Each structure stands twice: as structure tokens, then as C-alpha cells.
XYZ file of C-alpha atoms in Angstrom:
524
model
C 1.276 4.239 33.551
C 2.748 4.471 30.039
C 5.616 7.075 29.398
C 7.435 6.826 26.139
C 11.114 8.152 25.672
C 11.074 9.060 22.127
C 14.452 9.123 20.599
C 15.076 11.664 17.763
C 17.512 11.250 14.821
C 17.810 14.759 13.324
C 20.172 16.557 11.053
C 18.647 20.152 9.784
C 16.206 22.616 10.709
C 16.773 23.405 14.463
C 13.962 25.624 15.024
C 11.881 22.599 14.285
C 13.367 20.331 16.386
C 13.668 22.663 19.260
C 9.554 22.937 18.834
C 9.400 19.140 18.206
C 11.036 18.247 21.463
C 9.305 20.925 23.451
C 5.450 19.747 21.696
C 6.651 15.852 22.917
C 7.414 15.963 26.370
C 4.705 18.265 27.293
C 2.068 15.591 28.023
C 4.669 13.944 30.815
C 7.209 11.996 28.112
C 11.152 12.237 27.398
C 13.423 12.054 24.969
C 16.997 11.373 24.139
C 17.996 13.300 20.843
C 20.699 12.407 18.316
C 22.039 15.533 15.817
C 23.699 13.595 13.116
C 27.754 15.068 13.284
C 27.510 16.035 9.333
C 24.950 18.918 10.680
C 26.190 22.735 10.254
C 27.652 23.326 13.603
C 25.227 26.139 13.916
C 22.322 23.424 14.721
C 23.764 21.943 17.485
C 24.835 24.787 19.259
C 21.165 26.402 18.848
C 19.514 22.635 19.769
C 21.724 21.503 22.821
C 21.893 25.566 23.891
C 17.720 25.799 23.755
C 16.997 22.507 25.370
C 20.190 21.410 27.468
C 18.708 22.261 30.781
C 15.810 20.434 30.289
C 15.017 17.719 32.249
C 12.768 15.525 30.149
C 15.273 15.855 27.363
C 18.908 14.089 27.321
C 21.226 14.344 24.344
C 22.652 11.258 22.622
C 26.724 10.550 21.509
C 27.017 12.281 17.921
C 28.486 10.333 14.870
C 28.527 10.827 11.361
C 25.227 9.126 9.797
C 25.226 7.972 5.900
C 22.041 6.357 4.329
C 21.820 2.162 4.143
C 24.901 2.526 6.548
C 25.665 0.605 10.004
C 26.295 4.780 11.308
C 22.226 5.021 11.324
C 22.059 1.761 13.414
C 24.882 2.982 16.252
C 23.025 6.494 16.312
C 19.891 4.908 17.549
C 21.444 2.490 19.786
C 23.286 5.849 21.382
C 20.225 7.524 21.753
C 19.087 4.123 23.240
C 21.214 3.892 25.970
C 20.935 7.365 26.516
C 17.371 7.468 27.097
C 17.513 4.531 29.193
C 20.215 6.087 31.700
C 18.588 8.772 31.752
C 14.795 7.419 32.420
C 14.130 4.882 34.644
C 10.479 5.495 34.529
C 10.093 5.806 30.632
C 8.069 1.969 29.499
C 8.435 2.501 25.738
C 10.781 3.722 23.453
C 9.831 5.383 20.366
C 12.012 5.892 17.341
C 11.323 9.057 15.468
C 13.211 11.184 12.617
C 12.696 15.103 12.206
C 10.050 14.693 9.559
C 7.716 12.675 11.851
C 4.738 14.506 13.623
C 1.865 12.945 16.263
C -1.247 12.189 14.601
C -2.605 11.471 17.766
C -2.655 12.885 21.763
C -0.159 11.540 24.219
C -3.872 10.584 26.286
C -4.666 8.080 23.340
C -0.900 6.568 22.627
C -0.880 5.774 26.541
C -3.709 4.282 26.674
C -3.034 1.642 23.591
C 0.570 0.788 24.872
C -1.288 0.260 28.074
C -3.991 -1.861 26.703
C -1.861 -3.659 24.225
C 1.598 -4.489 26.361
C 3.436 -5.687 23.416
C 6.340 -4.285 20.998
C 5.673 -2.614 17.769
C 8.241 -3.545 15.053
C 7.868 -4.463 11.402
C 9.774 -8.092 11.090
C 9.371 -10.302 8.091
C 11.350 -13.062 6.654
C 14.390 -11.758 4.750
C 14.219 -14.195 1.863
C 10.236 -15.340 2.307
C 8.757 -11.890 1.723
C 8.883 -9.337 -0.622
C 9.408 -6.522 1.230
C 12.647 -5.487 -0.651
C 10.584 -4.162 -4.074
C 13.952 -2.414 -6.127
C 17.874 -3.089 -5.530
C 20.027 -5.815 -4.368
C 18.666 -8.230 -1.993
C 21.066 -11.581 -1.063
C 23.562 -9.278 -1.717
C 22.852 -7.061 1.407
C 23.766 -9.641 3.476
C 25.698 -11.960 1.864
C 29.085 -9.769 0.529
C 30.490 -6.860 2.818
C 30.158 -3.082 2.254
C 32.332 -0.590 3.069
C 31.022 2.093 0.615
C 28.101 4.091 0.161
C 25.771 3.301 -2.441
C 24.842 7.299 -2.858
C 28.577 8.973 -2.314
C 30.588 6.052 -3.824
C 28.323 4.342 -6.566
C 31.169 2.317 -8.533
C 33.304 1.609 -5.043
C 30.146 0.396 -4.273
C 29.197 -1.783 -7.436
C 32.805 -2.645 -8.126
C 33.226 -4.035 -4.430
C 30.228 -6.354 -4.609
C 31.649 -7.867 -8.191
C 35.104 -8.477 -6.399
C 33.471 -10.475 -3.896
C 31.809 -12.414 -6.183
C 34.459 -13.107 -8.683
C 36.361 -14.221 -5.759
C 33.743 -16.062 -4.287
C 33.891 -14.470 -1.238
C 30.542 -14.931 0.294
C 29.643 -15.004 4.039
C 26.139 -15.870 6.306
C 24.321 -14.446 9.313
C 25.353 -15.929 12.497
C 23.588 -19.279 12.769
C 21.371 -18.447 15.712
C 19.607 -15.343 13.895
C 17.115 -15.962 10.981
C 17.455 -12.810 9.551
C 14.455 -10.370 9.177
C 12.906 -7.106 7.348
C 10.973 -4.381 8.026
C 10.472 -0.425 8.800
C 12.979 1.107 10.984
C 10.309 3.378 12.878
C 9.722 1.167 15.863
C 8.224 1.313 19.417
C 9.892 -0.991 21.677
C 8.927 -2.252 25.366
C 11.633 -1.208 28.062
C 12.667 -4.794 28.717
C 13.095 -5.673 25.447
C 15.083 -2.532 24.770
C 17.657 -3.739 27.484
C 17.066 -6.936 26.528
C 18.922 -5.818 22.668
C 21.641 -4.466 24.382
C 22.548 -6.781 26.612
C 23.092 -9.461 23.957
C 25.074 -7.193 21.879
C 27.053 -7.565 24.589
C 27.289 -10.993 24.737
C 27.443 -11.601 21.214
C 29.982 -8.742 19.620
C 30.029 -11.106 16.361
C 26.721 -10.035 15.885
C 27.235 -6.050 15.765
C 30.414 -6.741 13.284
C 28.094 -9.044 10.739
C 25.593 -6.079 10.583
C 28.568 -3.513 10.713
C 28.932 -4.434 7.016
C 25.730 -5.221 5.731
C 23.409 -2.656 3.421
C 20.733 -1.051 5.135
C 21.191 -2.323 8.377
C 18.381 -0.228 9.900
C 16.050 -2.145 7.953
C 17.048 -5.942 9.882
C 19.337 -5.326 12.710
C 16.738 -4.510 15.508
C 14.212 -6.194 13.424
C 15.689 -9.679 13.551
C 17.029 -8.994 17.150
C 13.996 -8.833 18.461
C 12.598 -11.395 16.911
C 14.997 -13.743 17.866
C 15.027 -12.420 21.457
C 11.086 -11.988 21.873
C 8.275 -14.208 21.722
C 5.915 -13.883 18.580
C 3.036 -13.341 20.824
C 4.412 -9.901 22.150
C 5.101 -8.734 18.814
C 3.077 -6.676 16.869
C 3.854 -6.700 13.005
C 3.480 -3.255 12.341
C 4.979 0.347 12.988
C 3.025 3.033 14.570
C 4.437 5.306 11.760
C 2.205 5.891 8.973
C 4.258 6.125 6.053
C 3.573 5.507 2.443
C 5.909 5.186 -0.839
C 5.248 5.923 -4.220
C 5.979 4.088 -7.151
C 9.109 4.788 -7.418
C 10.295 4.222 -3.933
C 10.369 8.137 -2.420
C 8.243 8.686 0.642
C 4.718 10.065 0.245
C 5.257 13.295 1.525
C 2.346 15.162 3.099
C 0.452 18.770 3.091
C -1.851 20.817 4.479
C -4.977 19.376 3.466
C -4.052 15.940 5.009
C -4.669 16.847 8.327
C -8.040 15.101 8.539
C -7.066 11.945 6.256
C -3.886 11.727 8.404
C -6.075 11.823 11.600
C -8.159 9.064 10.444
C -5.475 6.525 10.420
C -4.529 3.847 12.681
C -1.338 5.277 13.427
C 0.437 7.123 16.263
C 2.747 9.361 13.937
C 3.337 10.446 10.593
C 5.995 11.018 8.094
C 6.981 12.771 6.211
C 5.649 16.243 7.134
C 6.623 18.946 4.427
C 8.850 21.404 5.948
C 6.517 24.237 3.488
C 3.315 22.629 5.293
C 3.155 25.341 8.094
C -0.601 25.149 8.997
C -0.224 21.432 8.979
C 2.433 21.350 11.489
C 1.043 23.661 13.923
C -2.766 21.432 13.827
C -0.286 18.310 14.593
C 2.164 20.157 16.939
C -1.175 21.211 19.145
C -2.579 17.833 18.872
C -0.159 15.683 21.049
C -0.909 17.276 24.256
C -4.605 17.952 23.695
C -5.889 15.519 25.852
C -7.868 14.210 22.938
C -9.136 11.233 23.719
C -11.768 10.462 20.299
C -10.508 9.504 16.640
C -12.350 8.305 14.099
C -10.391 5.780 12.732
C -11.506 5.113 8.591
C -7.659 3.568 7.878
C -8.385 4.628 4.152
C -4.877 6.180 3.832
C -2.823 3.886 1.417
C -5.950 2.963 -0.976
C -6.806 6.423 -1.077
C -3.340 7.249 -2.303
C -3.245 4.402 -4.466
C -6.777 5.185 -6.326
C -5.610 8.993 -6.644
C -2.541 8.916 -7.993
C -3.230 5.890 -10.293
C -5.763 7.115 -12.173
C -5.117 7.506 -16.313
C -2.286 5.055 -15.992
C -2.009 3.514 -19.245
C -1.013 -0.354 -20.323
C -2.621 -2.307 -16.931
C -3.423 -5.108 -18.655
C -1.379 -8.502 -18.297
C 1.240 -9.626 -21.241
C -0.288 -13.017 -22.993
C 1.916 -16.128 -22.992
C 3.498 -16.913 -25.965
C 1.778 -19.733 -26.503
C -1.534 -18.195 -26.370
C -0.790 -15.917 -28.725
C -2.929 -18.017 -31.831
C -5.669 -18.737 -28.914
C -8.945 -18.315 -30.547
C -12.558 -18.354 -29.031
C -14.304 -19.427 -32.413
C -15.003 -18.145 -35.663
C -18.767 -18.549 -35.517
C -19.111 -18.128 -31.707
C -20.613 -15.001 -30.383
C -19.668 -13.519 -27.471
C -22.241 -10.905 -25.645
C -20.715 -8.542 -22.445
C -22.271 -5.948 -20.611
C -20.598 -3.398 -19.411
C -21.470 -1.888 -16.089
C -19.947 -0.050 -13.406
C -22.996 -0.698 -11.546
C -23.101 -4.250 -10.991
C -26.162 -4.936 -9.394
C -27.909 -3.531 -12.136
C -26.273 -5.441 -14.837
C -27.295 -8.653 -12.458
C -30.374 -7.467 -12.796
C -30.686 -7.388 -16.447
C -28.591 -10.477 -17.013
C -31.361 -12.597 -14.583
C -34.274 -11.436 -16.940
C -32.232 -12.104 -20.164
C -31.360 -15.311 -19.240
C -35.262 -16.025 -17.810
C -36.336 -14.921 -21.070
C -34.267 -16.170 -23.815
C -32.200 -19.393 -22.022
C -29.112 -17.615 -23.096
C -26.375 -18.862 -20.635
C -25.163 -16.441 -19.128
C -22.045 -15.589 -16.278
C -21.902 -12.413 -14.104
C -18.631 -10.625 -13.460
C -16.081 -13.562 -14.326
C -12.940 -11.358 -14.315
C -14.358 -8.717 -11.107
C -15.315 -11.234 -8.927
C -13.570 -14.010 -7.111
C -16.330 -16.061 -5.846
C -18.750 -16.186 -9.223
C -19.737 -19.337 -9.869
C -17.691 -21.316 -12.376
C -16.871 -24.957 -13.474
C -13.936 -26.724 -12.722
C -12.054 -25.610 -15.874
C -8.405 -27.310 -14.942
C -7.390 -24.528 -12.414
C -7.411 -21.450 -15.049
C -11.091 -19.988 -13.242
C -9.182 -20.704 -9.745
C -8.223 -16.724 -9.323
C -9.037 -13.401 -11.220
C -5.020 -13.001 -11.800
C -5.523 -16.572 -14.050
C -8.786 -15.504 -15.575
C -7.353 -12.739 -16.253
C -4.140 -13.628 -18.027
C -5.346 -16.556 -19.883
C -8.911 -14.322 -20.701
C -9.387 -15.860 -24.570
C -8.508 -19.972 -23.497
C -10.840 -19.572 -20.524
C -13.443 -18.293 -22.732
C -13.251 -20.825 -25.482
C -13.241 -23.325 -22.205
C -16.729 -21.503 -21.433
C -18.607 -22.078 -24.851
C -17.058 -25.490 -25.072
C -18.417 -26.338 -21.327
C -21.867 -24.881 -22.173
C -22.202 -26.660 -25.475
C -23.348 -23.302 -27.013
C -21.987 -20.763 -29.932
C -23.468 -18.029 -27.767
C -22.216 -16.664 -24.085
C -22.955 -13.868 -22.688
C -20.673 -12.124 -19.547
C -20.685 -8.804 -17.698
C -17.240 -6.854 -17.257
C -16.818 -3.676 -14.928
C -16.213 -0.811 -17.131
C -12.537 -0.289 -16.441
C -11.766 -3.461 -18.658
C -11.244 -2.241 -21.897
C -8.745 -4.100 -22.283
C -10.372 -7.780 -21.993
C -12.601 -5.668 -24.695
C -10.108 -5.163 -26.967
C -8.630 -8.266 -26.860
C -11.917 -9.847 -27.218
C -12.432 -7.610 -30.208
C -9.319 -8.727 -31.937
C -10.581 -12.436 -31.718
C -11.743 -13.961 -34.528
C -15.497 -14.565 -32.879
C -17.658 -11.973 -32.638
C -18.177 -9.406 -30.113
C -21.221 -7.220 -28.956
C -20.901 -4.656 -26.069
C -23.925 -3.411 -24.091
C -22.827 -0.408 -22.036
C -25.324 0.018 -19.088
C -25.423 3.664 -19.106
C -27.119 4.796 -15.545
C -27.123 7.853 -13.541
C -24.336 7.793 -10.920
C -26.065 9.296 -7.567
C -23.853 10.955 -4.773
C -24.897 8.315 -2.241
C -23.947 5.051 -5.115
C -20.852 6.940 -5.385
C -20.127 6.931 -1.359
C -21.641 3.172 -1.363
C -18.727 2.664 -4.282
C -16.157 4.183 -2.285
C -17.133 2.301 0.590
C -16.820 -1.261 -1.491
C -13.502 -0.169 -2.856
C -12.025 0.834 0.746
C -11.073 3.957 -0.134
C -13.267 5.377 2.515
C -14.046 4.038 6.314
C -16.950 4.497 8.806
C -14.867 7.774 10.398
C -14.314 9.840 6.758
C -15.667 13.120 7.526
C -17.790 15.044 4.943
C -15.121 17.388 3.550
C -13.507 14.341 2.863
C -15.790 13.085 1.222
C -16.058 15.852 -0.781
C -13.097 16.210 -2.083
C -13.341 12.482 -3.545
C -16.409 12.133 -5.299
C -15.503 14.313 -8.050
C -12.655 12.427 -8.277
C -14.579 8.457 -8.152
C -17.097 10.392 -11.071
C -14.137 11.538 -13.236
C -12.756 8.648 -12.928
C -15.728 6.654 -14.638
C -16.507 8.874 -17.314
C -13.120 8.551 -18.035
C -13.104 5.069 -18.280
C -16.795 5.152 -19.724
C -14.983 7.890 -22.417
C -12.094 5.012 -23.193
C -15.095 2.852 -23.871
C -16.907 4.620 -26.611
C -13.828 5.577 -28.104
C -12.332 2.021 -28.380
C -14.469 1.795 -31.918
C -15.344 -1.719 -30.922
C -17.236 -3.139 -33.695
C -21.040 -3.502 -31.922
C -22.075 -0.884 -29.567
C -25.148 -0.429 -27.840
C -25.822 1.918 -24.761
C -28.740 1.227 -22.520
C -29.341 4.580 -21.438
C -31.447 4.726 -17.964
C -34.680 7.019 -17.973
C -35.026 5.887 -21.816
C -38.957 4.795 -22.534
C -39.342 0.743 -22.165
C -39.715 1.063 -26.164
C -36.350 2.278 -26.124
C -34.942 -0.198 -24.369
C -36.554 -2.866 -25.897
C -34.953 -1.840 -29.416
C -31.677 -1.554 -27.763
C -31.719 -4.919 -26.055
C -33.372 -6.471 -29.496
C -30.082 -4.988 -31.130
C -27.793 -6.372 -28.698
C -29.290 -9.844 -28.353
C -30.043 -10.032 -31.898
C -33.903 -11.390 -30.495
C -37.299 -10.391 -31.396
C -39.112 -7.219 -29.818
C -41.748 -9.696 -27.786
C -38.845 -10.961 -25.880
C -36.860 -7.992 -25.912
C -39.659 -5.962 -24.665
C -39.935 -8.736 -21.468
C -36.628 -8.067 -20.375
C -36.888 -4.224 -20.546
C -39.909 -4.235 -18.750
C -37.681 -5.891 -15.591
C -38.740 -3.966 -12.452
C -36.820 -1.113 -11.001
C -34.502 -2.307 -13.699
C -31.810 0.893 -13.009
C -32.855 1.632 -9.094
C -29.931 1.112 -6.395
């Protein structure tokens, strides 16, 4: 049977990790804890003096921990060794910090390190991926650093020129391709011992990494890499942790209890210290005996959609050199605009059955619609995309025609615009339907922003968000003053319609009125 010694890297609130320590080892696990030596002397004392005579909880060597320093490495390979003296029965070893809570029961993290005997640690190729998204990266490794980036910024910036003007550059040890990754790992008990005892062989290892930035980030990911095979290794952490923009941690509140739940992860982090309901739910949860969690894994896209919305310049730059690229003076280019695609399909079928109008569905939305071999440019929405006014000159010139028609999701103004400033001409049909609660869920859905185990108040809470969020975009749209307008507005009379689409298509009202008479033209 599964028991986990969790080892905890701490530094404030003792309180918190008194109640932390006491919440984990009540479902039958350990822990080893590690106060980082820069705390007030005040948390010690009132940690070790509450939980000292515990026996499910030992207490790690103390040093002095600085962020993106080797310190944060040799705290967790105390509390390692600690925990491992200390508990011969623990299987797994979990690295936590004080801002982590369970977001599941002890009953259901058993039970997958049971079913799933493997190790769970982030590892990616150093210089392959592109995990590193802001800072230095060659550098981390490559020059030695014996200051902190935080408490001694020029030391620090200063140091790394020396070494370069001097050329004093230096590799990994040849063995060890070096690798990336979250430091919030769970790691088998053999592998665990496994680590150490190769340190021990190999003490030019531990003084490469002494010196390197952010060692927390490769040392025990490229360890056990190089000491485990790939089929025991899952890629992931069992943290659930997001970033913003900017590259802070997503911090989270009270209301995230249920989207937190719904995650595919054993912990979270990082808890708000003012999120008091939110903590007590998660503190209660770990030895609940729980054993059901719907998992909808909507966590990071839900983040992503929410915060991103009214973000303003999305669109790619153009090459320089397509700058001058023109569709055609006397070419006409036709786009509907839908946010409900299926109904723009719809209406594009019957337009092209009744006036032979060649037309293309949703060119820069979807991947997979159908388009000649163009030299590569249609090969992926990113090259559509950035190349938008060549491709479509490609288009007319493929088809032989002065007259294309396309339909375009309604969040691309800016292929509008840009299609505006052309020198062809360009007429907009906005598909203007009623946006139903269950379309909106269906939307959702498509987008992955919600899963199979979303509960209803989730729910809630995002639809009035998803229908903001198009008649914003719908908003931008009218607004833009392109220079030909129409809106086909559902629950209009088929007369209505018919003038619109005559408008649009520039056509006569016989065909005009064939195409608006499609069946269940606006149903979902």
C-alpha cells in the first residue's frame, strides 16, 4: 500500500504549517519538514515546539534558502534524506511548499500511485524545448553564479559579462543531457535513493549544479532522467499550477474550490493566505475518504479565455515584403461572418447551389478545410494567417474568378480590416442569430474551456462571460465602419432576408429569395 512522505519547504506563517502538517498525515502519511534558516526565529520555535513529538513528522537540517539558488536544491535533498531515515515504509515522496493544498483525498492519491507505479517529474530537453519563456537560458548553465539575481542584480549581470569577455565558458558533465521542468515532483522510493546514491558517486555533479541558475528547475529533473527509464516516467507534476503572462503564479481564491477540484491534479498552488474558506474546504478534503472526482481538466483554458478577453493588437505583423501585396483592383471579395459556424455552412451550401459562386468555409478557423495545394502557404492557420492577402490573391487566381466568397469567425476583425484596406473590394455579411444557453455550453465545450465533470454553478458563472465576450467582438464588428455591411438578422421574414442576401451578393431577388428560403436556415 501507497504511503507518501511529503517533504515541506516553508518559511512564514507557522500556524499554517502546523495545520498543514497535522491535515497531511492524518490519512496514515509522513513528512519531513524544512523551515528555511532566514525565518523569524519565532516560527521555528512555534513549528518544531507544536509538532516535535510527533511521530509521522521528522524535521529536516535548516539552511539559508535564496530564489534560482543551489540553497533550494540542498534543502530538499535534506528533507530527502530525512524522510527516508526516518520512514522505511513511506513508497513516494512528495515535494510540497507552504502555499500548496490537496485537491484531492489521501484514498484517491493512493490509489493512482498504486495503479500507476511510476515517477512524476516534469523533464524536458534543456535546449529542445521552450520551457524557459523570459531570462537567460545557455547562460544558466554555461557561466557560474555566485550572486543572486534578486539581492545582487549588477553582481549578478556584471559576473556573467566577465565570463564572457574572458571566455570563460564551461559544460554539464558529459554523461548528463541536461533537462527542464517544475520543481514540484513525486518521486518513487527507489529512485529517491537511487539520486542520492550517485551524488555520492559522482560529487562533480553536485559542484556543476552548485553554480548554475535555478537549479531546482534541472538538477533532480535531469537526474532522474538519466538514472530512470523513460517508461517509468511520467512527464508531468501532480501540482496544478498556472502562470500568468507575466511569469507570477496564478494565485487562487475562494470561489475556485470547485474548478480546482475538477482538475487532474493531486495539489494546488498557490493558495491565498486571505482565502480562509478555501483553505478549510481543501484542509477537510485530504482525509475525507473521498473516493469520486469529476475530472473536466478545464483549468488553464479557462484561465486563459478569462483573463484574455479585450486584449488588443492579436493579429500577426505582415512581412515586409508583403507589404504592397494586393488581392485585385476589380476582384470582389464576399465573407460571412459567423460565430455560429454551422449556420454560416449552411447558408454558404445554398449560395453556392444557387448562384455557382465559389465559395470556401472557415479558411483561417479551421485546419482541415479543404484547400489546393497553394505552395505550402494553406499548410497551417499560423501561415494562412500571416500571409492572409497573398493566399487570397492565390485563391481568385486558382479559381479563375473576380469573385470569392469565405466565412471568418467573428473574432477576426482584423483579417477584416486588412481586407478592407486592400485595394479589391470587400462585403461583410454578419450572421446575426440568437445565442441559446445550451449553443453557448456546446461552444464552451468545442473551445475546452469546459469538461464532462463542470458542475452547474460553474457553468454559470461562465456563460455570461462566453456571451459578453461575443457581443463584444460582434460590437468591434459594427464599429470597424467597414465599407459594406449587411446583418442577416435571424427571426427576420424570408422577404427580409432575401433583400439582405440580394444586397450582399449583389444578385437578383429570384435567386436571393432561394437561398433565404434554406431550411431551418438559423436552427442548431
Amino acid at each position: 500500500m501507497a504511503q507518501i512522505a511529503f517533504l515541506l519547504l516553508c518559511h512564514k506563517d507557522a500556524a499554517a504549517i502546523i495545520q498543514k502538517a497535522r491535515q497531511l498525515t492524518a490519512a496514515g502519511d509522513v513528512m519531513a519538514i524544512h523551515v528555511d534558516a532566514n525565518a523569524p526565529k519565532a516560527v521555528w520555535e512555534e513549528v518544531h515546539g507544536a509538532l516535535a513529538g510527533n511521530p509521522a513528522i521528522t524535521f529536516a537540517p535548516r539552511v539559508r534558502c535564496g530564489w534560482g539558488e543551489w540553497s533550494l536544491v540542498q534543502a530538499t535533498l535534506n528533507a530527502a534524506e530525512a524522510a527516508l531515515a526516518t520512514f522505511p515504509e513511506a513508497t513516494h515522496f512528495y515535494l510540497l511548499s507552504g502555499d500548496c493544498m490537496a485537491i484531492k483525498s489521501a484514498a484517491w492519491a493512493h490509489e493512482l500511485l498504486e495503479r500507476d507505479p511510476a515517477d512524476y517529474i516534469e523533464s524536458f530537453d534543456f535546449h529542445e524545448s521552450d520551457w524557459i519563456k523570459t531570462g537567460i537560458k545557455d547562460e544558466r548553465l554555461t557561466v557560474r553564479h555566485w550572486f543572486n539575481e534578486r539581492r545582487q542584480k549588477w553582481l549578478f549581470y556584471r559576473s556573467i559579462e566577465a565570463q564572457r569577455a574572458l571566455g570563460l565558458t564551461r559544460r554539464p558533465p558529459a554523461d548528463l543531457t541536461i533537462q527542464i521542468g517544475s520543481q514540484w515532483w513525486c518521486l518513487r522510493r527507489a529512485t529517491l535513493e537511487g539520486v542520492l546514491a550517485f551524488l555520492a558517486e559522482r560529487p562533480d555533479v553536485t559542484r556543476f549544479f552548485r553554480t548554475t541558475w535555478i537549479p531546482d528547475e534541472t538538477f533532480f529533473q535531469t537526474l532522474v532522467r538519466h538514472l530512470v527509464p523513460e517508461a517509468e516516467i511520467r512527464c508531468r507534476t501532480l501540482t496544478f499550477l498556472m502562470f500568468t503572462d507575466y511569469g507570477m503564479p496564478v494565485t487562487f481564491y475562494n470561489d475556485h474550490y470547485d474548478l480546482l477540484l475538477g482538475q487532474d491534479y493531486l495539489f494546488a498552488r498557490k493558495i491565498s493566505p486571505e482565502a480562509t474558506e478555501l483553505k478549510g474546504r481543501l484542509g477537510d478534503l485530504w482525509a475525507s475518504g473521498r473516493t469520486e472526482f469529476p475530472i473536466s481538466n478545464e483549468g488553464r483554458r479557462l484561465f486563459a479565455f478569462l483573463t484574455g478577453r479585450g486584449r488588443i493588437g492579436r493579429r500577426f505583423a505582415p512581412r515586409f515584403w508583403e507589404a504592397g501585396m494586393s488581392m485585385g483592383r476589380e476582384r470582389v471579395l464576399y465573407v460571412i461572418a459567423s460565430k455560429k459556424w454551422h449556420v454560416a455552412k449552411r447558408l454558404v451550401g445554398a449560395i453556392r447551389e444557387a448562384t455557382g459562386l465559389p465559395c470556401l468555409d472557415y479558411i483561417f478557423n479551421e485546419e482541415e478545410t479543404p484547400l489546393p495545394d497553394l505552395g505550402g502557404i494553406q499548410s497551417s492557420i499560423a501561415k494562412r494567417t500571416r500571409h492572409r492577402r497573398a493566399m487570397m490573391r492565390m485563391l481568385f487566381d486558382h479559381h479563375g474568378t473576380d469573385r470569392l466568397l469565405i466565412c471568418l469567425d467573428t473574432s477576426g476583425l482584423d483579417h477584416l480590416q486588412d481586407f478592407a484596406a486592400d485595394r479589391c473590394e470587400l462585403r461583410v455579411l454578419e450572421i446575426d442569430p440568437v445565442y441559446s444557453d445550451a449553443f453557448l455550453t456546446g461552444h464552451a465545450r468545442r473551445m475546452g474551456l469546459i469538461g464532462a465533470g463542470t458542475d452547474a454553478a460553474g457553468l454559470a458563472r461562465l456563460l455570461p462571460t462566453l456571451r459578453h465576450d461575443i457581443a463584444y467582438e460582434v460590437e468591434g464588428l459594427r464599429s470597424a465602419g467597414l465599407p459594406h455591411h449587411d446583418r442577416l438578422r435571424e427571426g427576420a421574414s424570408e422577404a427580409e432576408l432575401a433583400r439582405t442576401i440580394a444586397d450582399f451578393l449583389q444578385v437578383g431577388q429570384e435567386e436571393a429569395a432561394r437561398i433565404a428560403a434554406t431550411p431551418d436556415l438559423f436552427a442548431d
